[in-house]
GROMACS .gro file of C-alpha atoms in nm:
model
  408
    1UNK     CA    1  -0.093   4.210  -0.309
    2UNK     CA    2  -0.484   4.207  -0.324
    3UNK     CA    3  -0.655   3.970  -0.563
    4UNK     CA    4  -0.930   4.029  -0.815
    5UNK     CA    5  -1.280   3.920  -0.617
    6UNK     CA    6  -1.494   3.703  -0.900
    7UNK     CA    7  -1.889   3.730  -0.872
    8UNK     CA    8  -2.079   3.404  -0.833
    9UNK     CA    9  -2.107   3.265  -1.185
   10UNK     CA   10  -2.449   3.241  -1.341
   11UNK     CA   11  -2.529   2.901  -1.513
   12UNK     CA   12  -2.545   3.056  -1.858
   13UNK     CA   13  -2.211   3.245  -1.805
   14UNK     CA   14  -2.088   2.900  -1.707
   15UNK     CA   15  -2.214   2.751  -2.042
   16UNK     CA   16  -2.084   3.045  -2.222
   17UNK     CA   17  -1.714   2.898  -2.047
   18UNK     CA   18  -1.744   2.605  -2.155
   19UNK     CA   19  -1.814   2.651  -2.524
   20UNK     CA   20  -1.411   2.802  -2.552
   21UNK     CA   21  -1.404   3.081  -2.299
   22UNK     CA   22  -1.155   3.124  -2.047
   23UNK     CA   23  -1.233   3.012  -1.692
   24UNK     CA   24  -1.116   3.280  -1.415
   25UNK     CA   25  -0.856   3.050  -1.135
   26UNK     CA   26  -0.872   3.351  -0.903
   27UNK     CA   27  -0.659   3.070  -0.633
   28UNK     CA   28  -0.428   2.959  -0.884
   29UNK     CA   29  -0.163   3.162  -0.630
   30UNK     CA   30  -0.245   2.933  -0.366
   31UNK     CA   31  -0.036   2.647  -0.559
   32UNK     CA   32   0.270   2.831  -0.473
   33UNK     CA   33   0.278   2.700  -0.098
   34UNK     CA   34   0.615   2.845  -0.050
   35UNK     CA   35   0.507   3.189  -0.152
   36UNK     CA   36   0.518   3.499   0.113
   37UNK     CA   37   0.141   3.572   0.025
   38UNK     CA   38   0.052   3.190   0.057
   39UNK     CA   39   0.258   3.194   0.418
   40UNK     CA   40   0.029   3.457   0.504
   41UNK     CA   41  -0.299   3.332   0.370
   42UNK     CA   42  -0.248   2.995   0.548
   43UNK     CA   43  -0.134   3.199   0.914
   44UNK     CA   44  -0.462   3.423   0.849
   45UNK     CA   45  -0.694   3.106   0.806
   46UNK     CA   46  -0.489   2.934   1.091
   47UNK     CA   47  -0.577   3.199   1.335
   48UNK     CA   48  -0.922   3.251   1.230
   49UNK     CA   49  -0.965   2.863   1.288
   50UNK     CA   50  -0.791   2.890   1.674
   51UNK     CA   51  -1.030   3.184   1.757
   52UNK     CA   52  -1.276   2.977   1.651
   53UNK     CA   53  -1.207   2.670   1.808
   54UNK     CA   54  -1.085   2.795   2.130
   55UNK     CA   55  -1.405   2.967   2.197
   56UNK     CA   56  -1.607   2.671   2.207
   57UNK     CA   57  -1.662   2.543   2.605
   58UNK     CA   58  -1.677   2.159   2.527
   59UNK     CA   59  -1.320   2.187   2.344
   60UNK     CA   60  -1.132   2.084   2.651
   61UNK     CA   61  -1.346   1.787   2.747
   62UNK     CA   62  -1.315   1.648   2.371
   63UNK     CA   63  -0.934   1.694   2.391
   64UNK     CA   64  -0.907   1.521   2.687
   65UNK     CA   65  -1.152   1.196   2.550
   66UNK     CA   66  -0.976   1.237   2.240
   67UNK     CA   67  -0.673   1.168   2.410
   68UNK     CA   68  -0.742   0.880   2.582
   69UNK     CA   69  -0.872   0.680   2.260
   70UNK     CA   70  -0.555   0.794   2.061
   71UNK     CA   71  -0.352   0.641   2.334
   72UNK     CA   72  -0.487   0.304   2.264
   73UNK     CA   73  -0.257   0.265   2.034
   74UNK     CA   74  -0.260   0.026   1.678
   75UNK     CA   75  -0.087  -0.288   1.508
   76UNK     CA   76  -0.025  -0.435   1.169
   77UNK     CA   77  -0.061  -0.783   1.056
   78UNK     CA   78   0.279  -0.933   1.066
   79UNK     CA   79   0.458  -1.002   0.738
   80UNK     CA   80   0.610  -1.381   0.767
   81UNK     CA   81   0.924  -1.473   0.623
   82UNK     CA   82   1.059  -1.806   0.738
   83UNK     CA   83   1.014  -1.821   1.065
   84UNK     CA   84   1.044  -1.394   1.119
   85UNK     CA   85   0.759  -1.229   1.157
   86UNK     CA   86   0.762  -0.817   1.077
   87UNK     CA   87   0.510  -0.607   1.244
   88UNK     CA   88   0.433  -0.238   1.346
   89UNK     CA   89   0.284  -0.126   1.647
   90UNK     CA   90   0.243   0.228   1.821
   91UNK     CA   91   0.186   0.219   2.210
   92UNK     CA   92   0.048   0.506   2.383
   93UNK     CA   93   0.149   0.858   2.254
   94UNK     CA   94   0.452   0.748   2.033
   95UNK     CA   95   0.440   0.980   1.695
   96UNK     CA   96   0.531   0.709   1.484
   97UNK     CA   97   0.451   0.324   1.477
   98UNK     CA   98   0.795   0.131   1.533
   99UNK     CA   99   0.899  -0.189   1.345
  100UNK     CA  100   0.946  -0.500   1.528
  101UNK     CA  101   1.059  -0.838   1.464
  102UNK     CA  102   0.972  -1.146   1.637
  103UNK     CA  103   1.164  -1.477   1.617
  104UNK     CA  104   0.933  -1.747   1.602
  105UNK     CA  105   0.594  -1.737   1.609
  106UNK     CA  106   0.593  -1.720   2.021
  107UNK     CA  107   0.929  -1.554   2.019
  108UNK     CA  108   1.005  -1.258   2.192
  109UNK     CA  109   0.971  -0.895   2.012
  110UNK     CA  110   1.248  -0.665   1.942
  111UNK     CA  111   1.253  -0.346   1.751
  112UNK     CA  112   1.438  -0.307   1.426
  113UNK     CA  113   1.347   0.072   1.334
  114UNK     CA  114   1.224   0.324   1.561
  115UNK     CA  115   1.191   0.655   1.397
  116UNK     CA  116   1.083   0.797   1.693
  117UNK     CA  117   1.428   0.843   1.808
  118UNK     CA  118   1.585   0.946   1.471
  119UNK     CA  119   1.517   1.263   1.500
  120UNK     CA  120   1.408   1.526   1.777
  121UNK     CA  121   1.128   1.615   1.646
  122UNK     CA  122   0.962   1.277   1.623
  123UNK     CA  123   0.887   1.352   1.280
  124UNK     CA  124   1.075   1.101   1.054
  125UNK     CA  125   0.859   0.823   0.898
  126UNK     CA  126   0.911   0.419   0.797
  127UNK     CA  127   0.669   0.437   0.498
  128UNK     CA  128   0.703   0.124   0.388
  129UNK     CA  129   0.924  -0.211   0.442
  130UNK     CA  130   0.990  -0.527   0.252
  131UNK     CA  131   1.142  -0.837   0.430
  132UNK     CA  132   1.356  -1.066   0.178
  133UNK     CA  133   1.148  -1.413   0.132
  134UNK     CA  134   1.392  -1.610   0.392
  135UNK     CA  135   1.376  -1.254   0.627
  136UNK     CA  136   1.758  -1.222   0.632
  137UNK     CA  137   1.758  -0.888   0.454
  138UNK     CA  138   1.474  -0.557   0.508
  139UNK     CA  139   1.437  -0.307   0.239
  140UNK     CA  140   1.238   0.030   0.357
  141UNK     CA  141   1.208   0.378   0.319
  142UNK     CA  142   1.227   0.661   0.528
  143UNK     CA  143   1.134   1.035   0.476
  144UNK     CA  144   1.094   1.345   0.718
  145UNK     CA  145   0.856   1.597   0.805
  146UNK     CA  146   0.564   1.416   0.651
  147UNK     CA  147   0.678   1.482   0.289
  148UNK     CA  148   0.679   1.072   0.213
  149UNK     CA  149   0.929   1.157  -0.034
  150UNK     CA  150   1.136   0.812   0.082
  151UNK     CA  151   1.513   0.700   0.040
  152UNK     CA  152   1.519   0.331   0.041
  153UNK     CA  153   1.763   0.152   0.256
  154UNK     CA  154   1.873  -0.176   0.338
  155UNK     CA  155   1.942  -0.380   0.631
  156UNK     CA  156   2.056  -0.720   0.805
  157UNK     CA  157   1.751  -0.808   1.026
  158UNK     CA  158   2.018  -1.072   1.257
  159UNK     CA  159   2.221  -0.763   1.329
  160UNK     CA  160   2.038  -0.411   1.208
  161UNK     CA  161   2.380  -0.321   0.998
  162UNK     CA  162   2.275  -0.138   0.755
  163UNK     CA  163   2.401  -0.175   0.362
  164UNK     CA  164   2.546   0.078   0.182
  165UNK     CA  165   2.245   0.078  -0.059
  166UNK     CA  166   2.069   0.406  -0.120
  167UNK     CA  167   1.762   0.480  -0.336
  168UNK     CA  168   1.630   0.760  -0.353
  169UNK     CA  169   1.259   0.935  -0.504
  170UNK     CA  170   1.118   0.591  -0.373
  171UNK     CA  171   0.792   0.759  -0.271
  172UNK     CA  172   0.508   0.474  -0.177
  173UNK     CA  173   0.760   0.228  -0.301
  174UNK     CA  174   0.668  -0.169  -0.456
  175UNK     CA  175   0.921  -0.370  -0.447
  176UNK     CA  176   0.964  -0.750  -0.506
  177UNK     CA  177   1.280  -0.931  -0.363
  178UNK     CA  178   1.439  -1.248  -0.575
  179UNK     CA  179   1.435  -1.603  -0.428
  180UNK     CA  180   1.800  -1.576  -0.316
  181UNK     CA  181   1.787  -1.246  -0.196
  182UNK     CA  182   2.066  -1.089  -0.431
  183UNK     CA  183   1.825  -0.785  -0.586
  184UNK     CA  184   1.484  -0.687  -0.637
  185UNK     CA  185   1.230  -0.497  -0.829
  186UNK     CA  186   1.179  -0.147  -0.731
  187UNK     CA  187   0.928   0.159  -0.867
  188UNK     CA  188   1.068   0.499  -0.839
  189UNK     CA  189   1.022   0.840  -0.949
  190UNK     CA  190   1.255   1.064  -1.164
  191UNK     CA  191   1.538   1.209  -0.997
  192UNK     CA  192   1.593   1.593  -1.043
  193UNK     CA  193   1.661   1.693  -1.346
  194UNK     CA  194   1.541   1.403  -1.512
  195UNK     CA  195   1.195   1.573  -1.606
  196UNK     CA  196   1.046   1.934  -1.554
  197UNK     CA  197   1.005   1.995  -1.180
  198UNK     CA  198   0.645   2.006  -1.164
  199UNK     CA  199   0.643   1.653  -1.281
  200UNK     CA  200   0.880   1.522  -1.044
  201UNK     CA  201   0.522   1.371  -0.889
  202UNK     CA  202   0.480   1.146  -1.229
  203UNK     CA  203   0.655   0.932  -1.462
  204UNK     CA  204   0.692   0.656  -1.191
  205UNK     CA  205   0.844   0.320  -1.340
  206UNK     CA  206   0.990  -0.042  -1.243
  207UNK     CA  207   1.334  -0.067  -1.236
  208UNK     CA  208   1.597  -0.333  -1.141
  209UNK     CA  209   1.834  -0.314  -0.817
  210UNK     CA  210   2.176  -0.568  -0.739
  211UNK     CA  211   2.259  -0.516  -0.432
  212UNK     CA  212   2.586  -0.327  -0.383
  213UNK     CA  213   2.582  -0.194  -0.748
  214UNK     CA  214   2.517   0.194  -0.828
  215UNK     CA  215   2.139   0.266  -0.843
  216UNK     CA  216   2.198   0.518  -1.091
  217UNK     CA  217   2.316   0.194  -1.347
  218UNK     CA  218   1.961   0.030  -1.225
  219UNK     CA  219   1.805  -0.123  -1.547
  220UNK     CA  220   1.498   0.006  -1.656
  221UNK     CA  221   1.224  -0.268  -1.673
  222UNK     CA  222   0.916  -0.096  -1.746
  223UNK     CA  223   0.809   0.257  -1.810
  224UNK     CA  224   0.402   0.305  -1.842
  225UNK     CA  225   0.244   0.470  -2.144
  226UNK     CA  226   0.125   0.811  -1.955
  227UNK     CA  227   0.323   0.978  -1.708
  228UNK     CA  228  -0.007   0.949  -1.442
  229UNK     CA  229   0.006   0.566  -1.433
  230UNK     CA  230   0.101   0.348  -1.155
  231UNK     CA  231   0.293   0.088  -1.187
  232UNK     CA  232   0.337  -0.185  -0.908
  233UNK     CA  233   0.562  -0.505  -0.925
  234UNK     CA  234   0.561  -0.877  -0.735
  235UNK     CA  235   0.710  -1.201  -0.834
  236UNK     CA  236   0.687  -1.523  -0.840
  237UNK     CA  237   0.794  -1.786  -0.538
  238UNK     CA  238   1.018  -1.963  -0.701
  239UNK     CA  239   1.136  -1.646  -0.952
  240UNK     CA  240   1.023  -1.730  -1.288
  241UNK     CA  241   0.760  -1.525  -1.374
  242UNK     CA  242   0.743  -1.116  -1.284
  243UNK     CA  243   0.415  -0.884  -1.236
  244UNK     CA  244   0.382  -0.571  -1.314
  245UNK     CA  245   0.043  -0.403  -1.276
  246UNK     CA  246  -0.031  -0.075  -1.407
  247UNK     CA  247  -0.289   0.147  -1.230
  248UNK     CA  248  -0.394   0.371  -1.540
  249UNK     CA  249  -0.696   0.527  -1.312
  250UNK     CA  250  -0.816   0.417  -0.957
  251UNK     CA  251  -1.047   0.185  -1.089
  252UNK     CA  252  -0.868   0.065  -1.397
  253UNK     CA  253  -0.578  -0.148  -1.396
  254UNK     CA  254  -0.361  -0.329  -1.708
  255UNK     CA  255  -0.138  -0.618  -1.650
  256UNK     CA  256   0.175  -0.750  -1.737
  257UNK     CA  257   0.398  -1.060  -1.690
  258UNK     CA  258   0.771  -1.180  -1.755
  259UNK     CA  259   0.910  -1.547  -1.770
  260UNK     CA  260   1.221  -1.439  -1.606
  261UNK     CA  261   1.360  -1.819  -1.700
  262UNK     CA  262   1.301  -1.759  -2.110
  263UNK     CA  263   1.344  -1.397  -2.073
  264UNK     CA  264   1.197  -1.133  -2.337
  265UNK     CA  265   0.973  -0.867  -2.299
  266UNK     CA  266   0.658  -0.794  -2.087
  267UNK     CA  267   0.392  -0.960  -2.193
  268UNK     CA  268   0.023  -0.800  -2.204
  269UNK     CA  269  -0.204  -1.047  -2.023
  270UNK     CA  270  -0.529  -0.765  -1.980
  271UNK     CA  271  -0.477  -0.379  -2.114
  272UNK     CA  272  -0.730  -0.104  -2.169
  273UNK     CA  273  -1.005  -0.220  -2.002
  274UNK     CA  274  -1.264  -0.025  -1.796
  275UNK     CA  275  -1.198  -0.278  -1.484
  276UNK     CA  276  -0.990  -0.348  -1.192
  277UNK     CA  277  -0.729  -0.670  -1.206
  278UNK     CA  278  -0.506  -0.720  -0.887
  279UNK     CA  279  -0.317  -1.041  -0.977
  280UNK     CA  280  -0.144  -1.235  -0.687
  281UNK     CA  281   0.173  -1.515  -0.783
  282UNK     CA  282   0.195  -1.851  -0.701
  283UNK     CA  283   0.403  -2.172  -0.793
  284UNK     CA  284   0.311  -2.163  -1.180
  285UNK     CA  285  -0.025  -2.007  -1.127
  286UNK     CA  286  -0.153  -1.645  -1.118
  287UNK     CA  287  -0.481  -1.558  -0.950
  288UNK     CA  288  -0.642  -1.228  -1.061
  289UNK     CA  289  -0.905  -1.093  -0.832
  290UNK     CA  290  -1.140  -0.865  -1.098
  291UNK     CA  291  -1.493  -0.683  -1.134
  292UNK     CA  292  -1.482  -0.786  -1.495
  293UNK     CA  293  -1.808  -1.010  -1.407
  294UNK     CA  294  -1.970  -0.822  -1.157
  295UNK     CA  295  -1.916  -0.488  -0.937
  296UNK     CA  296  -1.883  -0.754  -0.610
  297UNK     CA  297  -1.563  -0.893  -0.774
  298UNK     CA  298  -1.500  -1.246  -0.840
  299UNK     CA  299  -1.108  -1.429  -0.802
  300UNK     CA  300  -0.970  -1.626  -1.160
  301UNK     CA  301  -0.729  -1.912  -1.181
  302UNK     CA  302  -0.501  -1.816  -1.461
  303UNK     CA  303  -0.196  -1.987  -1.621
  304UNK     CA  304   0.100  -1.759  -1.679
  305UNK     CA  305   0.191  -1.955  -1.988
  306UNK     CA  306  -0.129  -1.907  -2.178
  307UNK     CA  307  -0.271  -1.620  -2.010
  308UNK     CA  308  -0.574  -1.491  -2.265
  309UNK     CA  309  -0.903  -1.367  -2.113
  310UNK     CA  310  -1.051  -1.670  -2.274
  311UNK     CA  311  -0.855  -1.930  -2.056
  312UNK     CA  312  -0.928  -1.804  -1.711
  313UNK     CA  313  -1.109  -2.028  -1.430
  314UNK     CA  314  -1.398  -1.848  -1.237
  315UNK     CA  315  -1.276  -2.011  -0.906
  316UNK     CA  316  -1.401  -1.772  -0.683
  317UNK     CA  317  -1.735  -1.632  -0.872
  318UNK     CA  318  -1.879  -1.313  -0.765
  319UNK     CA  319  -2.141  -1.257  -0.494
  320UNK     CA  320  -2.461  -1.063  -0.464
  321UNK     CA  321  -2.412  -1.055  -0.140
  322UNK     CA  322  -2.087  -0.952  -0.053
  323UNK     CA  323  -1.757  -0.772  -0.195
  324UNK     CA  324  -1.416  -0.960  -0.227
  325UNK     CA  325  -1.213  -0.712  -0.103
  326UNK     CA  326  -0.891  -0.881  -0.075
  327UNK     CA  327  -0.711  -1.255  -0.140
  328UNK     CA  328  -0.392  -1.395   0.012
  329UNK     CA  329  -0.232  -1.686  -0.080
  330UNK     CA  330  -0.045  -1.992   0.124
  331UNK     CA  331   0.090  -2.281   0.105
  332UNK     CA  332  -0.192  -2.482  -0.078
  333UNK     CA  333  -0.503  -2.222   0.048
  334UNK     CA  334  -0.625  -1.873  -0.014
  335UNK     CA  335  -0.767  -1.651   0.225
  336UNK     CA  336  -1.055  -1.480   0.120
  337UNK     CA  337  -1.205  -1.109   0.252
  338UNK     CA  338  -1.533  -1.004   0.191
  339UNK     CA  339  -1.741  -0.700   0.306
  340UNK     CA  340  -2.106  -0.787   0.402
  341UNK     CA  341  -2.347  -0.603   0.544
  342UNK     CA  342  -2.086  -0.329   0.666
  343UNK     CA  343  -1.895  -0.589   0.861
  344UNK     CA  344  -1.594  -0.821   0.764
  345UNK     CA  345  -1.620  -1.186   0.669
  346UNK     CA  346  -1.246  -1.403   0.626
  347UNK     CA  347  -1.304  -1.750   0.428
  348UNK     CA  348  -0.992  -2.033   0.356
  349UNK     CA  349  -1.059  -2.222   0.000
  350UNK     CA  350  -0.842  -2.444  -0.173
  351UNK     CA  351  -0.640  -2.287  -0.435
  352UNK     CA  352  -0.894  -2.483  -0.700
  353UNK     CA  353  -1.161  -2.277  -0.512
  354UNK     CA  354  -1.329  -2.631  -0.312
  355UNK     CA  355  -1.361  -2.683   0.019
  356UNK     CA  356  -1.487  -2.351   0.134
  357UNK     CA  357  -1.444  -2.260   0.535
  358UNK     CA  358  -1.532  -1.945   0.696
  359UNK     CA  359  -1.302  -1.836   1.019
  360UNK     CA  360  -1.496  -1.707   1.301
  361UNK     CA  361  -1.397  -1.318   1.379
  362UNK     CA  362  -1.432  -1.216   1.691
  363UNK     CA  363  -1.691  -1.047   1.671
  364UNK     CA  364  -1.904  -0.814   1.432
  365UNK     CA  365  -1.601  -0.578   1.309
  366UNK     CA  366  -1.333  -0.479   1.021
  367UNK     CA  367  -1.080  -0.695   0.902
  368UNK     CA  368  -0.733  -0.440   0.858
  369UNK     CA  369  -0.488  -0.618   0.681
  370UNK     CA  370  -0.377  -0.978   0.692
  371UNK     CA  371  -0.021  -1.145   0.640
  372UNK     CA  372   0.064  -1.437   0.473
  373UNK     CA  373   0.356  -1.634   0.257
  374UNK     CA  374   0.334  -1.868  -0.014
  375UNK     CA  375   0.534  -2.172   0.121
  376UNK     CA  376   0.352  -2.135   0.496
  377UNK     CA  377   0.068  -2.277   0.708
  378UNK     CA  378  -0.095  -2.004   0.872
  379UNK     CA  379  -0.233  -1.674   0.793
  380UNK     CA  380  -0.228  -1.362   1.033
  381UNK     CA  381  -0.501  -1.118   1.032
  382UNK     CA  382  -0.601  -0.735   1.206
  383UNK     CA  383  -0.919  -0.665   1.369
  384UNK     CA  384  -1.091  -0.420   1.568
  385UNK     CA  385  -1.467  -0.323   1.650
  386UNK     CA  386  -1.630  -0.158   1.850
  387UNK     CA  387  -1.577  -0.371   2.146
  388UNK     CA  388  -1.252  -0.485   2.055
  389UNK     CA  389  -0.910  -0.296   2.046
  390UNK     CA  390  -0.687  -0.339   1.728
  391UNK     CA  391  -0.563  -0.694   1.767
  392UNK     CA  392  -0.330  -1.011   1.512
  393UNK     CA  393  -0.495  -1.345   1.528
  394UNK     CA  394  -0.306  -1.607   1.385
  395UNK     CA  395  -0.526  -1.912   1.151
  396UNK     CA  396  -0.351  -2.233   1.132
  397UNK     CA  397  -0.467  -2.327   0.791
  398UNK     CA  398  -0.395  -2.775   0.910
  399UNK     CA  399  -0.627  -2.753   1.182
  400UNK     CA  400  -0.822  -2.441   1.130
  401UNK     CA  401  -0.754  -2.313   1.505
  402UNK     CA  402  -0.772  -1.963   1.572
  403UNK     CA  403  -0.576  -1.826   1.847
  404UNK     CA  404  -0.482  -1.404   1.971
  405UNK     CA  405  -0.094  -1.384   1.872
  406UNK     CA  406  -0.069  -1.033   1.994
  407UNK     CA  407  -0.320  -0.712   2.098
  408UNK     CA  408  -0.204  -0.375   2.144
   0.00000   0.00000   0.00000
């Protein structure tokens, strides 16, 4: 069926629209992506493009370079957990990065999930994973055909068996295991039915999962104001105190905590502010990393017992120079990522914020994620440049060495 062709829009007819008019959505159609007009709107455009493209000499000699730098492959930081370190890697032209585990921090590698062989097609994902805190148990999800819509799963890392546990709607899942490894904290999305279908995208909240018991029985633990918000959850070491952190925008963020020991409800520690607060758990301590002082961020000491504005330590203040981008926390240190000057910086502080000790990166280049646990001595970290493939280097935060614990 043809559809009505709109003029440009003059500014004053644009005005007039926006004093109470109605706006034409000529493309409002489009939304339908399962429609038989969209099917054939999106093979038209297709084709155009391929005529296009093909006609262009240099195609086959970009293809081919293309190639070759795609084949280089890419690695995550490893997640530790006791002595088992969790890591993805894609070699060569595999569709999908596979997990690995290594034993020790010189053990050997083997895989745990490689959803390059669950399917024939290649196109299955791991979109996220969560090793228990003593790396006995692995909670991830899977989804196929790129629609990240995950199930979560569970599995022994000593043997791959798998639990009977299944979650799903656990799309871009947080989840936070307990000390002992009996349950965790989960976010997912309504289940059908639960809510209109075209809101099945929304309404995310933090529930509560035993293992072994019926998801659908999953306590509710928090539920956010405005179906749009983002909830996220962590926890405490030792399991007293629970986060939750509630994206309300992408630059505004509320927080919440729990003494899981005296129970009650979630307590406000910052709401309805116009800045961002990421807040990282330690042994009786909370660090928030915030712009509330400055647009370069600065990282607070906090106490989860009293936690007003007013009682937060500067212990980390912001820089004119540079952007804290990230903090991890271990045993007794933080590690500390800044952006400056378009290139990556990594410092170690005491977790007072003293003794300040930059680690030498290889070279000018881009930090891409960094592991690290609470209770350990070392703290993993991705880099690449221009003149160096994506590689982990390991810190050992006694002696400060730096060594290469794996390259692609």
């Amino acid at each position: 069926m043809p559809r009505p062709h709109y003029p440009p829009t003059r500014i004053d007819a644009v005005v007039d629209l926006l004093h109470g008019e109605s706006i034409p959505d000529p493309y409002r159609w489009l939304e339908d992506s399962e429609s038989d007009e969209t099917r054939a709107w999106t093979a038209a455009q297709n084709e155009l493009t391929r005529r296009y493209l093909e006609a262009i000499p240099e195609r086959v000699a970009i293809r081919r370079r293309l190639e070759q730098l795609l084949t280089i492959g890419a690695i995550s930081a490893p997640t530790p957990a006791r002595g088992r370190y969790f890591y993805q890697r894609r070699d060569g032209t595999e569709n999908q990065p596979v997990l690995y585990v290594r034993d020790g921090v010189q053990g050997d590698d083997r895989v745990l999930i490689d959803p390059n062989f669950l399917n024939a097609e290649g196109t299955t994902a791991l979109d996220w994973f969560y090793p228990s805190d003593d790396g006995a148990l692995l909670a991830f999800g899977l989804s196929e055909n790129g629609s990240e819509e995950s199930v979560l799963r569970v599995l022994r890392v000593a043997t791959g068996e798998a639990l009977l546990d299944r979650i799903p709607d656990t799309r871009a899942c947080d989840l936070a295991w307990l000390p002992d490894g009996s349950g965790f904290y989960y976010t997912r999305y309504p289940g059908e039915g639960q809510v209109p279908d075209d809101e099945r995208q929304y309404h995310r909240a933090v529930y509560f999962h035993r293992l072994g018991a019926d998801p659908a029985d999953d306590p509710l633990v928090h539920q956010p104001a405005a179906k749009e918000h983002w909830p996220g959850v962590s926890i405490s070491p030792d399991g007293r105190w629970l986060l939750v952190t509630v994206a309300r925008t992408f630059d505004q963020t509320d927080l919440y905590l729990q003494d899981r020991v005296k129970g009650g409800p979630l307590v406000p520690v910052v709401t309805n502010q116009p800045f961002q607060f990421e807040g990282i758990l330690g042994y009786g301590v909370l660090f928030v990393r915030s712009n509330v002082e400055g647009t370069t961020y600065g990282l607070y000491r906090v106490d989860p017992e009293r936690p007003a504005r007013d009682r937060w330590t500067a212990i980390v203040p912001p820089r004119p120079d540079a952007v804290l981008d990230g903090a991890s926390l271990a045993r007794g240190k933080l590690g500390l990522s800044y952006l400056e000057q378009a290139s990556s910086r990594l410092v170690v502080v005491d977790q007072d914020g003293a003794n300040r000790r930059q680690v030498d990166l290889p070279t000018l280049g881009s930090l891409a994620g960094w592991g690290a646990e609470p209770e350990g001595d070392e703290l993993f970290y991705a880099f690449s440049s221009y003149t160096v493939p994506p590689s982990v280097y390991r810190v050992d935060l006694a002696s400060g060495a730096v060594t290469l614990w794996r390259r692609v």
